[in-house]
PDB file of C-alpha atoms and ligand atoms in Angstrom:
ATOM      1  CA  UNK A   1      14.078  20.800  11.489  1.00  0.00           C
ATOM      2  CA  UNK A   2      12.876  18.972   8.371  1.00  0.00           C
ATOM      3  CA  UNK A   3      15.931  16.714   8.548  1.00  0.00           C
ATOM      4  CA  UNK A   4      15.591  15.598  12.167  1.00  0.00           C
ATOM      5  CA  UNK A   5      13.606  12.457  11.325  1.00  0.00           C
ATOM      6  CA  UNK A   6      15.712  11.431   8.310  1.00  0.00           C
ATOM      7  CA  UNK A   7      16.431   8.894   6.994  1.00  0.00           C
ATOM      8  CA  UNK A   8      12.857   7.746   7.552  1.00  0.00           C
ATOM      9  CA  UNK A   9      11.857   4.159   6.681  1.00  0.00           C
ATOM     10  CA  UNK A  10       8.229   3.400   5.914  1.00  0.00           C
ATOM     11  CA  UNK A  11       6.196   0.592   4.410  1.00  0.00           C
ATOM     12  CA  UNK A  12       2.487   0.442   3.619  1.00  0.00           C
ATOM     13  CA  UNK A  13      -0.247  -0.321   1.131  1.00  0.00           C
ATOM     14  CA  UNK A  14      -0.845   1.922  -1.901  1.00  0.00           C
ATOM     15  CA  UNK A  15      -4.408   3.262  -1.748  1.00  0.00           C
ATOM     16  CA  UNK A  16      -6.606   5.270  -4.084  1.00  0.00           C
ATOM     17  CA  UNK A  17      -5.960   9.010  -3.754  1.00  0.00           C
ATOM     18  CA  UNK A  18      -8.416  11.824  -4.247  1.00  0.00           C
ATOM     19  CA  UNK A  19      -7.982  12.103  -7.998  1.00  0.00           C
ATOM     20  CA  UNK A  20      -6.168  15.407  -8.185  1.00  0.00           C
ATOM     21  CA  UNK A  21      -5.188  14.339 -11.688  1.00  0.00           C
ATOM     22  CA  UNK A  22      -1.524  13.761 -10.935  1.00  0.00           C
ATOM     23  CA  UNK A  23      -1.402  11.031 -13.539  1.00  0.00           C
ATOM     24  CA  UNK A  24      -2.824  13.357 -16.193  1.00  0.00           C
ATOM     25  CA  UNK A  25       0.127  15.674 -15.472  1.00  0.00           C
ATOM     26  CA  UNK A  26       2.497  12.749 -16.081  1.00  0.00           C
ATOM     27  CA  UNK A  27       3.451  12.603 -12.411  1.00  0.00           C
ATOM     28  CA  UNK A  28       1.344   9.913 -10.721  1.00  0.00           C
ATOM     29  CA  UNK A  29       1.727   9.788  -6.932  1.00  0.00           C
ATOM     30  CA  UNK A  30       1.234   6.574  -4.966  1.00  0.00           C
ATOM     31  CA  UNK A  31      -0.726   7.472  -1.821  1.00  0.00           C
ATOM     32  CA  UNK A  32      -0.347   5.847   1.590  1.00  0.00           C
ATOM     33  CA  UNK A  33      -3.413   5.102   3.714  1.00  0.00           C
ATOM     34  CA  UNK A  34      -4.533   7.380   6.511  1.00  0.00           C
ATOM     35  CA  UNK A  35      -3.235   4.852   9.102  1.00  0.00           C
ATOM     36  CA  UNK A  36       0.262   4.880   7.617  1.00  0.00           C
ATOM     37  CA  UNK A  37       0.245   8.679   7.466  1.00  0.00           C
ATOM     38  CA  UNK A  38      -0.860   8.798  11.128  1.00  0.00           C
ATOM     39  CA  UNK A  39       2.201   6.739  12.060  1.00  0.00           C
ATOM     40  CA  UNK A  40       4.545   9.490  10.793  1.00  0.00           C
ATOM     41  CA  UNK A  41       6.075  11.819  13.384  1.00  0.00           C
ATOM     42  CA  UNK A  42       3.430  14.525  13.878  1.00  0.00           C
ATOM     43  CA  UNK A  43       6.025  17.307  13.645  1.00  0.00           C
ATOM     44  CA  UNK A  44       7.535  16.188  10.325  1.00  0.00           C
ATOM     45  CA  UNK A  45       7.608  19.209   7.972  1.00  0.00           C
ATOM     46  CA  UNK A  46       5.271  19.364   5.007  1.00  0.00           C
ATOM     47  CA  UNK A  47       7.041  19.838   1.687  1.00  0.00           C
ATOM     48  CA  UNK A  48       8.931  17.941  -0.984  1.00  0.00           C
ATOM     49  CA  UNK A  49      11.485  15.238  -0.147  1.00  0.00           C
ATOM     50  CA  UNK A  50      13.595  12.737  -2.115  1.00  0.00           C
ATOM     51  CA  UNK A  51      14.533   9.153  -1.447  1.00  0.00           C
ATOM     52  CA  UNK A  52      14.300   5.524  -2.562  1.00  0.00           C
ATOM     53  CA  UNK A  53      11.205   3.418  -3.217  1.00  0.00           C
ATOM     54  CA  UNK A  54      10.270  -0.113  -4.138  1.00  0.00           C
ATOM     55  CA  UNK A  55       6.940  -1.757  -4.997  1.00  0.00           C
ATOM     56  CA  UNK A  56       6.428  -5.271  -3.590  1.00  0.00           C
ATOM     57  CA  UNK A  57       9.788  -6.988  -3.952  1.00  0.00           C
ATOM     58  CA  UNK A  58      10.630  -5.141  -7.158  1.00  0.00           C
ATOM     59  CA  UNK A  59      13.664  -2.992  -7.923  1.00  0.00           C
ATOM     60  CA  UNK A  60      14.587   0.031  -5.843  1.00  0.00           C
ATOM     61  CA  UNK A  61      14.086   3.337  -7.717  1.00  0.00           C
ATOM     62  CA  UNK A  62      14.654   7.009  -7.025  1.00  0.00           C
ATOM     63  CA  UNK A  63      11.588   8.922  -5.872  1.00  0.00           C
ATOM     64  CA  UNK A  64      10.270  12.343  -4.909  1.00  0.00           C
ATOM     65  CA  UNK A  65       7.716  12.525  -2.129  1.00  0.00           C
ATOM     66  CA  UNK A  66       5.281  15.138  -0.980  1.00  0.00           C
ATOM     67  CA  UNK A  67       4.034  15.483   2.562  1.00  0.00           C
ATOM     68  CA  UNK A  68       1.118  17.864   2.311  1.00  0.00           C
ATOM     69  CA  UNK A  69      -2.207  18.817   3.780  1.00  0.00           C
ATOM     70  CA  UNK A  70      -4.978  16.457   2.767  1.00  0.00           C
ATOM     71  CA  UNK A  71      -7.843  18.371   1.072  1.00  0.00           C
ATOM     72  CA  UNK A  72     -10.135  15.365   1.621  1.00  0.00           C
ATOM     73  CA  UNK A  73      -9.946  16.019   5.372  1.00  0.00           C
ATOM     74  CA  UNK A  74     -10.267  19.809   5.054  1.00  0.00           C
ATOM     75  CA  UNK A  75      -6.497  20.150   5.390  1.00  0.00           C
ATOM     76  CA  UNK A  76      -6.384  19.004   9.017  1.00  0.00           C
ATOM     77  CA  UNK A  77      -4.672  15.711   8.161  1.00  0.00           C
ATOM     78  CA  UNK A  78      -1.538  15.097   6.179  1.00  0.00           C
ATOM     79  CA  UNK A  79      -1.159  13.090   2.999  1.00  0.00           C
ATOM     80  CA  UNK A  80       1.999  11.302   1.925  1.00  0.00           C
ATOM     81  CA  UNK A  81       2.425  10.723  -1.820  1.00  0.00           C
ATOM     82  CA  UNK A  82       5.358   9.123  -3.634  1.00  0.00           C
ATOM     83  CA  UNK A  83       6.227   9.713  -7.278  1.00  0.00           C
ATOM     84  CA  UNK A  84       8.609   6.938  -8.310  1.00  0.00           C
ATOM     85  CA  UNK A  85      11.079   7.999 -10.996  1.00  0.00           C
ATOM     86  CA  UNK A  86      10.437   4.984 -13.193  1.00  0.00           C
ATOM     87  CA  UNK A  87       7.910   4.049 -15.860  1.00  0.00           C
ATOM     88  CA  UNK A  88       5.657   1.197 -14.719  1.00  0.00           C
ATOM     89  CA  UNK A  89       3.679  -0.945 -17.166  1.00  0.00           C
ATOM     90  CA  UNK A  90       0.667  -1.044 -14.843  1.00  0.00           C
ATOM     91  CA  UNK A  91      -0.850   0.631 -11.792  1.00  0.00           C
ATOM     92  CA  UNK A  92       0.006  -0.950  -8.455  1.00  0.00           C
ATOM     93  CA  UNK A  93      -2.897  -0.107  -6.165  1.00  0.00           C
ATOM     94  CA  UNK A  94      -3.065  -2.554  -3.242  1.00  0.00           C
ATOM     95  CA  UNK A  95       0.634  -3.393  -3.392  1.00  0.00           C
ATOM     96  CA  UNK A  96       3.116  -2.733  -0.604  1.00  0.00           C
ATOM     97  CA  UNK A  97       5.275   0.327  -1.165  1.00  0.00           C
ATOM     98  CA  UNK A  98       8.530   0.559   0.785  1.00  0.00           C
ATOM     99  CA  UNK A  99      10.285   3.911   0.979  1.00  0.00           C
ATOM    100  CA  UNK A 100      13.211   5.529   2.663  1.00  0.00           C
ATOM    101  CA  UNK A 101      13.015   9.310   2.838  1.00  0.00           C
ATOM    102  CA  UNK A 102      16.555  10.631   2.527  1.00  0.00           C
ATOM    103  CA  UNK A 103      16.487  14.416   2.164  1.00  0.00           C
ATOM    104  CA  UNK A 104      14.366  17.539   2.011  1.00  0.00           C
ATOM    105  CA  UNK A 105      14.043  19.713  -1.100  1.00  0.00           C
ATOM    106  CA  UNK A 106      11.607  22.553  -0.329  1.00  0.00           C
ATOM    107  CA  UNK A 107       8.411  23.577   1.454  1.00  0.00           C
ATOM    108  CA  UNK A 108       4.965  23.294  -0.151  1.00  0.00           C
ATOM    109  CA  UNK A 109       4.070  26.136  -2.481  1.00  0.00           C
ATOM    110  CA  UNK A 110       1.077  27.419  -4.377  1.00  0.00           C
ATOM    111  CA  UNK A 111       1.598  28.039  -8.075  1.00  0.00           C
ATOM    112  CA  UNK A 112      -0.130  30.556 -10.312  1.00  0.00           C
ATOM    113  CA  UNK A 113      -0.335  28.189 -13.251  1.00  0.00           C
ATOM    114  CA  UNK A 114      -0.167  24.523 -14.145  1.00  0.00           C
ATOM    115  CA  UNK A 115       2.979  25.215 -16.193  1.00  0.00           C
ATOM    116  CA  UNK A 116       4.748  26.608 -13.122  1.00  0.00           C
ATOM    117  CA  UNK A 117       3.636  23.638 -11.012  1.00  0.00           C
ATOM    118  CA  UNK A 118       4.882  21.142 -13.593  1.00  0.00           C
ATOM    119  CA  UNK A 119       8.230  22.888 -14.044  1.00  0.00           C
ATOM    120  CA  UNK A 120       8.724  23.046 -10.251  1.00  0.00           C
ATOM    121  CA  UNK A 121       8.106  19.296 -10.022  1.00  0.00           C
ATOM    122  CA  UNK A 122      10.476  18.655 -12.917  1.00  0.00           C
ATOM    123  CA  UNK A 123      13.073  20.708 -11.024  1.00  0.00           C
ATOM    124  CA  UNK A 124      12.410  18.609  -7.897  1.00  0.00           C
ATOM    125  CA  UNK A 125      12.902  15.416  -9.899  1.00  0.00           C
ATOM    126  CA  UNK A 126      16.237  16.654 -11.294  1.00  0.00           C
ATOM    127  CA  UNK A 127      17.370  17.675  -7.794  1.00  0.00           C
ATOM    128  CA  UNK A 128      16.366  14.241  -6.423  1.00  0.00           C
ATOM    129  CA  UNK A 129      18.297  12.440  -9.180  1.00  0.00           C
ATOM    130  CA  UNK A 130      21.445  14.498  -8.478  1.00  0.00           C
ATOM    131  CA  UNK A 131      21.286  14.138  -4.700  1.00  0.00           C
ATOM    132  CA  UNK A 132      20.620  10.400  -4.787  1.00  0.00           C
ATOM    133  CA  UNK A 133      23.760   9.798  -6.875  1.00  0.00           C
ATOM    134  CA  UNK A 134      25.921  11.000  -3.965  1.00  0.00           C
ATOM    135  CA  UNK A 135      27.713   8.039  -2.299  1.00  0.00           C
ATOM    136  CA  UNK A 136      26.157   8.664   1.134  1.00  0.00           C
ATOM    137  CA  UNK A 137      22.666   8.530  -0.412  1.00  0.00           C
ATOM    138  CA  UNK A 138      23.369   5.670  -2.836  1.00  0.00           C
ATOM    139  CA  UNK A 139      24.201   3.364   0.051  1.00  0.00           C
ATOM    140  CA  UNK A 140      20.624   3.581   1.386  1.00  0.00           C
ATOM    141  CA  UNK A 141      19.459   2.022  -1.876  1.00  0.00           C
ATOM    142  CA  UNK A 142      21.185  -1.182  -0.729  1.00  0.00           C
ATOM    143  CA  UNK A 143      19.684  -1.082   2.777  1.00  0.00           C
ATOM    144  CA  UNK A 144      18.407  -4.404   4.143  1.00  0.00           C
ATOM    145  CA  UNK A 145      15.045  -2.707   4.695  1.00  0.00           C
ATOM    146  CA  UNK A 146      14.271  -3.270   1.005  1.00  0.00           C
ATOM    147  CA  UNK A 147      14.955  -7.002   1.332  1.00  0.00           C
ATOM    148  CA  UNK A 148      12.779  -7.717   4.375  1.00  0.00           C
ATOM    149  CA  UNK A 149       9.774  -9.975   3.757  1.00  0.00           C
ATOM    150  CA  UNK A 150       6.841  -7.994   2.446  1.00  0.00           C
ATOM    151  CA  UNK A 151       3.420  -7.768   4.041  1.00  0.00           C
ATOM    152  CA  UNK A 152       4.722  -6.342   7.270  1.00  0.00           C
ATOM    153  CA  UNK A 153       4.191  -2.672   7.951  1.00  0.00           C
ATOM    154  CA  UNK A 154       7.147  -1.178   9.765  1.00  0.00           C
ATOM    155  CA  UNK A 155       7.875   2.430  10.393  1.00  0.00           C
ATOM    156  CA  UNK A 156      11.465   3.370  11.082  1.00  0.00           C
ATOM    157  CA  UNK A 157      12.190  -0.307  11.948  1.00  0.00           C
TER     158      UNK A 157
HETATM  159  P1  ADP B   1      -4.489   8.680  -7.023  1.00  0.00           P
HETATM  160  O1  ADP B   1      -5.262   9.954  -6.811  1.00  0.00           O
HETATM  161  O2  ADP B   1      -5.348   7.444  -6.920  1.00  0.00           O
HETATM  162  O3  ADP B   1      -3.266   8.599  -6.134  1.00  0.00           O
HETATM  163  P2  ADP B   1      -2.670   9.303  -9.233  1.00  0.00           P
HETATM  164  O4  ADP B   1      -3.059  10.049 -10.478  1.00  0.00           O
HETATM  165  O5  ADP B   1      -1.816  10.038  -8.238  1.00  0.00           O
HETATM  166  O6  ADP B   1      -4.003   8.738  -8.556  1.00  0.00           O
HETATM  167  O7  ADP B   1      -1.941   7.958  -9.693  1.00  0.00           O
HETATM  168  C1  ADP B   1      -1.347   7.150  -8.711  1.00  0.00           C
HETATM  169  C2  ADP B   1      -1.247   5.683  -9.113  1.00  0.00           C
HETATM  170  O8  ADP B   1      -0.534   5.534 -10.334  1.00  0.00           O
HETATM  171  C3  ADP B   1      -0.425   4.904  -8.087  1.00  0.00           C
HETATM  172  O9  ADP B   1      -1.234   4.466  -7.003  1.00  0.00           O
HETATM  173  C4  ADP B   1       0.120   3.744  -8.921  1.00  0.00           C
HETATM  174  O10 ADP B   1      -0.783   2.652  -8.890  1.00  0.00           O
HETATM  175  C5  ADP B   1       0.196   4.304 -10.337  1.00  0.00           C
HETATM  176  N1  ADP B   1       1.567   4.632 -10.792  1.00  0.00           N
HETATM  177  C6  ADP B   1       2.048   4.291 -12.018  1.00  0.00           C
HETATM  178  N2  ADP B   1       3.312   4.729 -12.188  1.00  0.00           N
HETATM  179  C7  ADP B   1       3.666   5.360 -11.041  1.00  0.00           C
HETATM  180  C8  ADP B   1       4.877   6.015 -10.613  1.00  0.00           C
HETATM  181  N3  ADP B   1       5.947   6.113 -11.420  1.00  0.00           N
HETATM  182  N4  ADP B   1       4.896   6.567  -9.365  1.00  0.00           N
HETATM  183  C9  ADP B   1       3.808   6.480  -8.567  1.00  0.00           C
HETATM  184  N5  ADP B   1       2.635   5.881  -8.911  1.00  0.00           N
HETATM  185  C10 ADP B   1       2.549   5.320 -10.154  1.00  0.00           C
HETATM  186 MG1   MG B   2      -1.810  10.167  -5.958  1.00  0.00          MG
END
């Protein structure tokens, strides 16, 4: 069921999140605005996904993405957050993030400790890296979607 909407193409502005301290954990997540999140299929499963991402007209990198319940809206709305597997020199709030969601890793989970959370995310990142090296996933990195003019918000073309 999680795979029904994949691959899923999405483009939108990077907005300020709710300061859960992702960056302090070494895993910053670029948040999409509420409007972009609203444009997602309403039945898309929450959980952790992998795919490709690019900021502005920069290079395309591997990413892991979480679709979760947004605590800011008392968990009645979703949030979509992308951790790009790349070290950026600067923050990129306000820039256009283009992503293609390729596959599903696991459902959302609660962890007993920060250590367990961090090691789960590190496991997700390793899984994403492995999966995205498969030929059928690598070809999405070259998709024309990443070369369309920026500034336009398109969801699944
Ligand atoms: P917020 O709560 O505002 O989303 P985070 O701690 O999650 O704060 O940090 C997210 C911000 O960090 C992104 O909006 C982006 O500007 C910046 N950033 C830097 N490197 C990355 C990266 N590799 N992946 C995602 N965001 C990054
Ligand atoms: Mg974030």
